[in-house]
PDB file of C-alpha atoms and ligand atoms in Angstrom:
ATOM      1  CA  MET A   1     -85.460  23.313  67.733  1.00  0.00           C
ATOM      2  CA  THR A   2     -85.650  20.600  71.103  1.00  0.00           C
ATOM      3  CA  ASN A   3     -88.917  20.465  72.379  1.00  0.00           C
ATOM      4  CA  LYS A   4     -87.669  18.146  75.294  1.00  0.00           C
ATOM      5  CA  GLY A   5     -89.669  19.742  78.626  1.00  0.00           C
ATOM      6  CA  PHE A   6     -86.945  20.630  81.877  1.00  0.00           C
ATOM      7  CA  THR A   7     -87.718  22.441  84.997  1.00  0.00           C
ATOM      8  CA  LEU A   8     -85.255  24.943  85.992  1.00  0.00           C
ATOM      9  CA  TRP A   9     -84.389  25.479  89.461  1.00  0.00           C
ATOM     10  CA  PHE A  10     -82.965  28.062  91.100  1.00  0.00           C
ATOM     11  CA  THR A  11     -82.276  28.212  95.013  1.00  0.00           C
ATOM     12  CA  GLY A  12     -80.586  31.200  96.987  1.00  0.00           C
ATOM     13  CA  LEU A  13     -81.227  33.433  99.581  1.00  0.00           C
ATOM     14  CA  SER A  14     -83.482  35.979  99.717  1.00  0.00           C
ATOM     15  CA  GLY A  15     -82.008  38.638  97.237  1.00  0.00           C
ATOM     16  CA  ALA A  16     -79.570  36.352  96.162  1.00  0.00           C
ATOM     17  CA  GLY A  17     -81.106  37.301  92.118  1.00  0.00           C
ATOM     18  CA  LYS A  18     -83.031  34.553  91.742  1.00  0.00           C
ATOM     19  CA  THR A  19     -85.978  36.594  90.444  1.00  0.00           C
ATOM     20  CA  THR A  20     -83.780  38.900  88.507  1.00  0.00           C
ATOM     21  CA  LEU A  21     -82.306  35.490  86.374  1.00  0.00           C
ATOM     22  CA  ALA A  22     -84.828  33.566  86.348  1.00  0.00           C
ATOM     23  CA  LYS A  23     -87.388  36.713  84.702  1.00  0.00           C
ATOM     24  CA  ARG A  24     -83.985  36.977  81.991  1.00  0.00           C
ATOM     25  CA  VAL A  25     -83.779  32.969  80.948  1.00  0.00           C
ATOM     26  CA  GLU A  26     -87.080  32.419  80.670  1.00  0.00           C
ATOM     27  CA  LYS A  27     -87.378  35.456  78.522  1.00  0.00           C
ATOM     28  CA  GLU A  28     -84.268  34.143  76.075  1.00  0.00           C
ATOM     29  CA  ILE A  29     -86.401  31.299  76.095  1.00  0.00           C
ATOM     30  CA  LEU A  30     -89.073  32.418  74.838  1.00  0.00           C
ATOM     31  CA  MET A  31     -87.867  34.302  72.266  1.00  0.00           C
ATOM     32  CA  ARG A  32     -86.138  30.368  70.959  1.00  0.00           C
ATOM     33  CA  GLY A  33     -89.421  28.984  70.524  1.00  0.00           C
ATOM     34  CA  MET A  34     -90.229  26.791  73.561  1.00  0.00           C
ATOM     35  CA  GLY A  35     -93.245  27.096  76.886  1.00  0.00           C
ATOM     36  CA  VAL A  36     -91.832  28.002  79.487  1.00  0.00           C
ATOM     37  CA  GLU A  37     -93.744  29.167  82.621  1.00  0.00           C
ATOM     38  CA  LEU A  38     -91.914  30.834  85.422  1.00  0.00           C
ATOM     39  CA  LEU A  39     -93.467  30.090  89.078  1.00  0.00           C
ATOM     40  CA  ASP A  40     -92.190  32.520  91.108  1.00  0.00           C
ATOM     41  CA  GLY A  41     -92.146  32.121  95.274  1.00  0.00           C
ATOM     42  CA  ASP A  42     -93.511  35.247  95.613  1.00  0.00           C
ATOM     43  CA  VAL A  43     -96.456  34.993  93.409  1.00  0.00           C
ATOM     44  CA  ILE A  44     -97.270  31.807  94.052  1.00  0.00           C
ATOM     45  CA  ARG A  45     -97.919  32.446  97.779  1.00  0.00           C
ATOM     46  CA  THR A  46    -100.884  35.357  97.220  1.00  0.00           C
ATOM     47  CA  ASN A  47    -102.762  32.396  95.058  1.00  0.00           C
ATOM     48  CA  LEU A  48    -101.416  28.531  95.003  1.00  0.00           C
ATOM     49  CA  SER A  49    -100.160  28.347  98.440  1.00  0.00           C
ATOM     50  CA  LYS A  50    -101.932  31.847  99.884  1.00  0.00           C
ATOM     51  CA  GLY A  51    -102.111  31.483 103.808  1.00  0.00           C
ATOM     52  CA  LEU A  52     -99.067  29.581 104.027  1.00  0.00           C
ATOM     53  CA  GLY A  53     -96.479  30.776 106.442  1.00  0.00           C
ATOM     54  CA  PHE A  54     -92.197  30.501 106.735  1.00  0.00           C
ATOM     55  CA  SER A  55     -92.233  27.238 109.716  1.00  0.00           C
ATOM     56  CA  LYS A  56     -90.157  24.812 108.521  1.00  0.00           C
ATOM     57  CA  GLU A  57     -94.033  22.802 108.226  1.00  0.00           C
ATOM     58  CA  ASP A  58     -95.013  25.221 105.421  1.00  0.00           C
ATOM     59  CA  ARG A  59     -92.055  26.505 103.009  1.00  0.00           C
ATOM     60  CA  ASP A  60     -91.550  22.357 102.652  1.00  0.00           C
ATOM     61  CA  THR A  61     -95.685  22.255 101.407  1.00  0.00           C
ATOM     62  CA  ASN A  62     -95.130  25.891  99.587  1.00  0.00           C
ATOM     63  CA  ILE A  63     -91.810  24.131  96.965  1.00  0.00           C
ATOM     64  CA  ARG A  64     -93.448  20.746  97.570  1.00  0.00           C
ATOM     65  CA  ARG A  65     -96.514  22.475  95.073  1.00  0.00           C
ATOM     66  CA  ILE A  66     -94.129  24.447  93.105  1.00  0.00           C
ATOM     67  CA  GLY A  67     -92.043  20.726  92.349  1.00  0.00           C
ATOM     68  CA  PHE A  68     -95.520  19.543  91.333  1.00  0.00           C
ATOM     69  CA  VAL A  69     -96.680  21.745  88.677  1.00  0.00           C
ATOM     70  CA  CYS A  70     -93.226  21.691  88.193  1.00  0.00           C
ATOM     71  CA  ASN A  71     -92.755  18.782  86.294  1.00  0.00           C
ATOM     72  CA  LEU A  72     -96.637  18.834  84.830  1.00  0.00           C
ATOM     73  CA  LEU A  73     -94.962  21.651  83.026  1.00  0.00           C
ATOM     74  CA  GLU A  74     -91.738  19.318  82.297  1.00  0.00           C
ATOM     75  CA  ARG A  75     -93.526  16.451  81.609  1.00  0.00           C
ATOM     76  CA  ASN A  76     -95.907  17.515  79.384  1.00  0.00           C
ATOM     77  CA  GLY A  77     -92.249  18.772  76.949  1.00  0.00           C
ATOM     78  CA  ALA A  78     -92.705  22.581  78.866  1.00  0.00           C
ATOM     79  CA  VAL A  79     -89.746  24.336  79.620  1.00  0.00           C
ATOM     80  CA  ALA A  80     -90.895  24.786  83.840  1.00  0.00           C
ATOM     81  CA  ILE A  81     -88.955  27.662  86.040  1.00  0.00           C
ATOM     82  CA  ALA A  82     -88.256  27.680  89.605  1.00  0.00           C
ATOM     83  CA  ALA A  83     -87.454  31.015  92.195  1.00  0.00           C
ATOM     84  CA  ALA A  84     -87.838  30.080  95.345  1.00  0.00           C
ATOM     85  CA  ILE A  85     -85.863  30.157  98.212  1.00  0.00           C
ATOM     86  CA  SER A  86     -85.841  26.422  98.640  1.00  0.00           C
ATOM     87  CA  PRO A  87     -83.426  26.176 102.026  1.00  0.00           C
ATOM     88  CA  TYR A  88     -84.233  23.152 102.719  1.00  0.00           C
ATOM     89  CA  ALA A  89     -82.127  20.285 100.655  1.00  0.00           C
ATOM     90  CA  ASP A  90     -84.320  16.971 101.822  1.00  0.00           C
ATOM     91  CA  VAL A  91     -87.319  18.716 100.333  1.00  0.00           C
ATOM     92  CA  ARG A  92     -85.492  20.031  96.863  1.00  0.00           C
ATOM     93  CA  ARG A  93     -83.743  16.784  96.571  1.00  0.00           C
ATOM     94  CA  GLU A  94     -87.003  14.799  96.654  1.00  0.00           C
ATOM     95  CA  ILE A  95     -88.446  17.380  94.137  1.00  0.00           C
ATOM     96  CA  ARG A  96     -85.206  16.645  92.128  1.00  0.00           C
ATOM     97  CA  ALA A  97     -86.216  12.485  92.240  1.00  0.00           C
ATOM     98  CA  LEU A  98     -89.994  13.740  90.910  1.00  0.00           C
ATOM     99  CA  HIS A  99     -87.539  14.628  87.720  1.00  0.00           C
ATOM    100  CA  LYS A 100     -85.929  13.945  84.647  1.00  0.00           C
ATOM    101  CA  ASN A 101     -84.602  16.786  83.717  1.00  0.00           C
ATOM    102  CA  PHE A 102     -83.556  19.059  86.764  1.00  0.00           C
ATOM    103  CA  VAL A 103     -80.942  21.275  87.252  1.00  0.00           C
ATOM    104  CA  GLU A 104     -80.733  22.838  89.976  1.00  0.00           C
ATOM    105  CA  VAL A 105     -79.490  26.515  90.073  1.00  0.00           C
ATOM    106  CA  PHE A 106     -77.343  27.894  93.216  1.00  0.00           C
ATOM    107  CA  THR A 107     -77.567  32.275  93.417  1.00  0.00           C
ATOM    108  CA  LYS A 108     -74.704  31.883  95.323  1.00  0.00           C
ATOM    109  CA  CYS A 109     -73.766  35.348  97.609  1.00  0.00           C
ATOM    110  CA  SER A 110     -72.553  36.557 100.754  1.00  0.00           C
ATOM    111  CA  LEU A 111     -74.561  38.084 103.253  1.00  0.00           C
ATOM    112  CA  ASP A 112     -73.033  40.909 103.693  1.00  0.00           C
ATOM    113  CA  LYS A 113     -73.767  42.206  99.980  1.00  0.00           C
ATOM    114  CA  LEU A 114     -77.648  41.153 100.680  1.00  0.00           C
ATOM    115  CA  THR A 115     -77.749  43.430 103.199  1.00  0.00           C
ATOM    116  CA  GLU A 116     -75.846  46.112 101.140  1.00  0.00           C
ATOM    117  CA  ARG A 117     -78.192  45.023  98.554  1.00  0.00           C
ATOM    118  CA  ASP A 118     -80.903  44.886 101.010  1.00  0.00           C
ATOM    119  CA  THR A 119     -83.830  45.228  97.356  1.00  0.00           C
ATOM    120  CA  LYS A 120     -86.788  44.991  99.781  1.00  0.00           C
ATOM    121  CA  GLY A 121     -85.248  46.401 103.364  1.00  0.00           C
ATOM    122  CA  LEU A 122     -85.982  42.750 104.968  1.00  0.00           C
ATOM    123  CA  TYR A 123     -82.211  42.297 106.499  1.00  0.00           C
ATOM    124  CA  LYS A 124     -81.691  45.387 108.115  1.00  0.00           C
ATOM    125  CA  LYS A 125     -85.623  44.366 109.814  1.00  0.00           C
ATOM    126  CA  ALA A 126     -84.009  40.785 109.974  1.00  0.00           C
ATOM    127  CA  LEU A 127     -80.828  41.692 111.501  1.00  0.00           C
ATOM    128  CA  ALA A 128     -82.173  44.370 114.304  1.00  0.00           C
ATOM    129  CA  GLY A 129     -84.719  41.706 115.292  1.00  0.00           C
ATOM    130  CA  GLU A 130     -87.839  43.072 114.058  1.00  0.00           C
ATOM    131  CA  ILE A 131     -88.965  39.773 111.544  1.00  0.00           C
ATOM    132  CA  LYS A 132     -88.343  36.380 112.907  1.00  0.00           C
ATOM    133  CA  GLY A 133     -87.563  32.747 110.977  1.00  0.00           C
ATOM    134  CA  PHE A 134     -86.321  35.257 108.199  1.00  0.00           C
ATOM    135  CA  THR A 135     -84.064  32.543 105.474  1.00  0.00           C
ATOM    136  CA  GLY A 136     -80.414  33.394 106.190  1.00  0.00           C
ATOM    137  CA  VAL A 137     -80.279  35.640 109.738  1.00  0.00           C
ATOM    138  CA  ASN A 138     -82.355  33.743 111.931  1.00  0.00           C
ATOM    139  CA  ASP A 139     -83.258  30.368 109.536  1.00  0.00           C
ATOM    140  CA  PRO A 140     -81.136  27.423 108.183  1.00  0.00           C
ATOM    141  CA  TYR A 141     -80.595  28.088 104.832  1.00  0.00           C
ATOM    142  CA  GLU A 142     -78.961  24.885 103.501  1.00  0.00           C
ATOM    143  CA  GLU A 143     -76.095  25.082 100.773  1.00  0.00           C
ATOM    144  CA  PRO A 144     -77.174  22.834  97.692  1.00  0.00           C
ATOM    145  CA  GLU A 145     -74.020  20.305  97.831  1.00  0.00           C
ATOM    146  CA  ASN A 146     -74.642  19.045  93.680  1.00  0.00           C
ATOM    147  CA  ALA A 147     -75.836  22.402  91.651  1.00  0.00           C
ATOM    148  CA  GLU A 148     -75.841  21.887  88.519  1.00  0.00           C
ATOM    149  CA  ILE A 149     -75.292  25.452  87.979  1.00  0.00           C
ATOM    150  CA  VAL A 150     -73.177  28.234  90.525  1.00  0.00           C
ATOM    151  CA  LEU A 151     -73.724  32.163  90.071  1.00  0.00           C
ATOM    152  CA  ASP A 152     -70.969  34.158  93.183  1.00  0.00           C
ATOM    153  CA  THR A 153     -74.506  37.498  92.363  1.00  0.00           C
ATOM    154  CA  GLU A 154     -71.647  38.942  94.030  1.00  0.00           C
ATOM    155  CA  ALA A 155     -69.320  39.175  91.713  1.00  0.00           C
ATOM    156  CA  GLU A 156     -70.700  38.502  88.043  1.00  0.00           C
ATOM    157  CA  SER A 157     -72.645  40.944  86.179  1.00  0.00           C
ATOM    158  CA  ILE A 158     -77.003  40.138  85.147  1.00  0.00           C
ATOM    159  CA  GLU A 159     -75.460  38.931  81.769  1.00  0.00           C
ATOM    160  CA  ASP A 160     -72.728  36.726  82.885  1.00  0.00           C
ATOM    161  CA  SER A 161     -74.957  34.429  85.140  1.00  0.00           C
ATOM    162  CA  THR A 162     -77.897  33.880  82.267  1.00  0.00           C
ATOM    163  CA  ASN A 163     -75.291  33.378  79.529  1.00  0.00           C
ATOM    164  CA  ARG A 164     -73.862  30.874  81.759  1.00  0.00           C
ATOM    165  CA  ILE A 165     -78.146  29.140  82.552  1.00  0.00           C
ATOM    166  CA  LEU A 166     -78.573  29.330  78.998  1.00  0.00           C
ATOM    167  CA  THR A 167     -74.625  28.389  77.811  1.00  0.00           C
ATOM    168  CA  TYR A 168     -75.328  25.752  80.053  1.00  0.00           C
ATOM    169  CA  LEU A 169     -78.464  24.981  79.192  1.00  0.00           C
ATOM    170  CA  GLU A 170     -77.782  24.291  75.680  1.00  0.00           C
ATOM    171  CA  GLU A 171     -74.657  22.951  75.699  1.00  0.00           C
ATOM    172  CA  ARG A 172     -76.897  19.914  77.742  1.00  0.00           C
ATOM    173  CA  GLY A 173     -79.106  20.011  74.207  1.00  0.00           C
ATOM    174  CA  LEU A 174     -82.473  21.401  76.449  1.00  0.00           C
ATOM    175  CA  VAL A 175     -82.209  24.889  75.236  1.00  0.00           C
ATOM    176  CA  PRO A 176     -81.322  26.119  71.925  1.00  0.00           C
ATOM    177  CA  ALA A 177     -78.954  27.687  70.905  1.00  0.00           C
ATOM    178  CA  PRO A 178     -79.762  31.623  69.801  1.00  0.00           C
ATOM    179  CA  VAL A 179     -82.126  32.925  67.124  1.00  0.00           C
ATOM    180  CA  GLY A 180     -78.889  32.481  65.007  1.00  0.00           C
ATOM    181  CA  GLY A 181     -77.250  35.330  63.661  1.00  0.00           C
ATOM    182  CA  ASP A 182     -79.614  36.825  60.502  1.00  0.00           C
ATOM    183  CA  VAL A 183     -81.534  37.355  63.473  1.00  0.00           C
ATOM    184  CA  SER A 184     -81.146  42.118  63.221  1.00  0.00           C
ATOM    185  CA  ALA A 185     -81.521  44.049  65.932  1.00  0.00           C
ATOM    186  CA  GLU A 186     -84.379  45.023  65.375  1.00  0.00           C
ATOM    187  CA  GLU A 187     -85.751  42.070  64.029  1.00  0.00           C
ATOM    188  CA  ARG A 188     -85.529  40.403  67.796  1.00  0.00           C
ATOM    189  CA  LYS A 189     -86.737  44.374  68.841  1.00  0.00           C
ATOM    190  CA  ALA A 190     -89.865  43.559  67.121  1.00  0.00           C
ATOM    191  CA  ILE A 191     -90.173  39.726  68.449  1.00  0.00           C
ATOM    192  CA  GLU A 192     -89.149  40.616  71.785  1.00  0.00           C
ATOM    193  CA  ALA A 193     -92.148  44.090  71.338  1.00  0.00           C
ATOM    194  CA  LYS A 194     -94.811  41.107  70.340  1.00  0.00           C
ATOM    195  CA  LEU A 195     -93.808  38.724  72.644  1.00  0.00           C
ATOM    196  CA  LYS A 196     -95.140  41.643  74.774  1.00  0.00           C
ATOM    197  CA  ASP A 197     -98.300  42.009  73.154  1.00  0.00           C
ATOM    198  CA  LEU A 198     -99.258  38.768  73.981  1.00  0.00           C
ATOM    199  CA  ASN A 199     -98.585  39.147  77.070  1.00  0.00           C
ATOM    200  CA  PHE A 200     -96.114  36.190  77.055  1.00  0.00           C
ATOM    201  CA  VAL A 201     -92.995  38.895  79.519  1.00  0.00           C
TER     202      VAL A 201
HETATM  203  N1  ATP B 301     -75.249  38.121  88.588  1.00  0.00           N
HETATM  204  C1  ATP B 301     -76.754  38.748  88.538  1.00  0.00           C
HETATM  205  N2  ATP B 301     -78.025  37.409  88.736  1.00  0.00           N
HETATM  206  C2  ATP B 301     -78.919  38.559  89.867  1.00  0.00           C
HETATM  207  N3  ATP B 301     -78.868  39.928  90.165  1.00  0.00           N
HETATM  208  C3  ATP B 301     -78.118  40.460  90.338  1.00  0.00           C
HETATM  209  C4  ATP B 301     -76.442  40.197  89.774  1.00  0.00           C
HETATM  210  N4  ATP B 301     -76.000  41.490  90.670  1.00  0.00           N
HETATM  211  C5  ATP B 301     -76.568  41.462  91.126  1.00  0.00           C
HETATM  212  N5  ATP B 301     -77.857  41.800  90.749  1.00  0.00           N
HETATM  213  C6  ATP B 301     -78.588  42.218  91.756  1.00  0.00           C
HETATM  214  O1  ATP B 301     -79.265  41.550  92.907  1.00  0.00           O
HETATM  215  C7  ATP B 301     -80.792  41.785  93.019  1.00  0.00           C
HETATM  216  C8  ATP B 301     -81.305  40.387  92.807  1.00  0.00           C
HETATM  217  O2  ATP B 301     -82.915  41.003  93.301  1.00  0.00           O
HETATM  218  P1  ATP B 301     -83.698  39.887  93.379  1.00  0.00           P
HETATM  219  O3  ATP B 301     -85.171  39.963  93.418  1.00  0.00           O
HETATM  220  O4  ATP B 301     -83.855  39.114  92.244  1.00  0.00           O
HETATM  221  O5  ATP B 301     -83.527  37.856  93.858  1.00  0.00           O
HETATM  222  P2  ATP B 301     -84.753  37.551  93.984  1.00  0.00           P
HETATM  223  O6  ATP B 301     -83.333  35.937  95.126  1.00  0.00           O
HETATM  224  O7  ATP B 301     -85.005  36.499  93.919  1.00  0.00           O
HETATM  225  O8  ATP B 301     -85.500  37.462  96.227  1.00  0.00           O
HETATM  226  P3  ATP B 301     -86.528  36.374  96.905  1.00  0.00           P
HETATM  227  O9  ATP B 301     -86.004  35.720  97.839  1.00  0.00           O
HETATM  228  O10 ATP B 301     -86.209  37.892  98.158  1.00  0.00           O
HETATM  229  O11 ATP B 301     -87.585  37.326  95.629  1.00  0.00           O
HETATM  230  C9  ATP B 301     -81.899  42.624  91.951  1.00  0.00           C
HETATM  231  O12 ATP B 301     -81.500  43.782  92.171  1.00  0.00           O
HETATM  232  C10 ATP B 301     -80.362  42.838  91.327  1.00  0.00           C
HETATM  233  O13 ATP B 301     -80.235  43.569  89.569  1.00  0.00           O
HETATM  234 MG1   MG B 302     -87.362  36.690  94.132  1.00  0.00          MG
END
């Protein structure tokens, strides 16, 4: 089993699928026996980055803090997963440079589709001018040009996107292959229940 730490960095517009996929991948990596932490933008803004707003400066500070913690985890052999919009390319580049093993995942989805999904009800408000500085509507999002993984979350299913990430990580030797085919569906369920009991997932 590998115990090489790495950072899996999701970037993409609100509602593009960062949290959904980060949670799926987190669970799967745990099931494969590695230590993993998920740093989700929404959660981080309630503690580590509490009080920060959405100016460029505050967004950059938030992302730098998440990147700093990811690096601490990575260098100790853990897997760090970041799921925050991270709209600015220069700060993403800066964070990448901190890391030895950095995998950027771009969850790509059109504004039309995001407005249709409107998972948090924010796009309609932003488009109506009720929210200022909303990424993708009236605040910039700089698409990554060198992301290791680009997911078309508009067309792909959640399962497809999750599998594409895991396959990439396996091929890079960053995560071990799934617990062998010798584990039955029942055993897998029991492992999942145990992880839940232990508050891991
Ligand atoms: N391939 C896919 N990958 C991820 N999510 C998908 C995919 N296809 C459809 N979805 C749906 O898109 C939505 C993604 O919402 P999610 O909260 O994960 O976005 P987010 O990027 O974390 O947004 P935010 O930046 O606001 O936190 C969910 O409702 C999910 O079911
Ligand atoms: Mg999210």
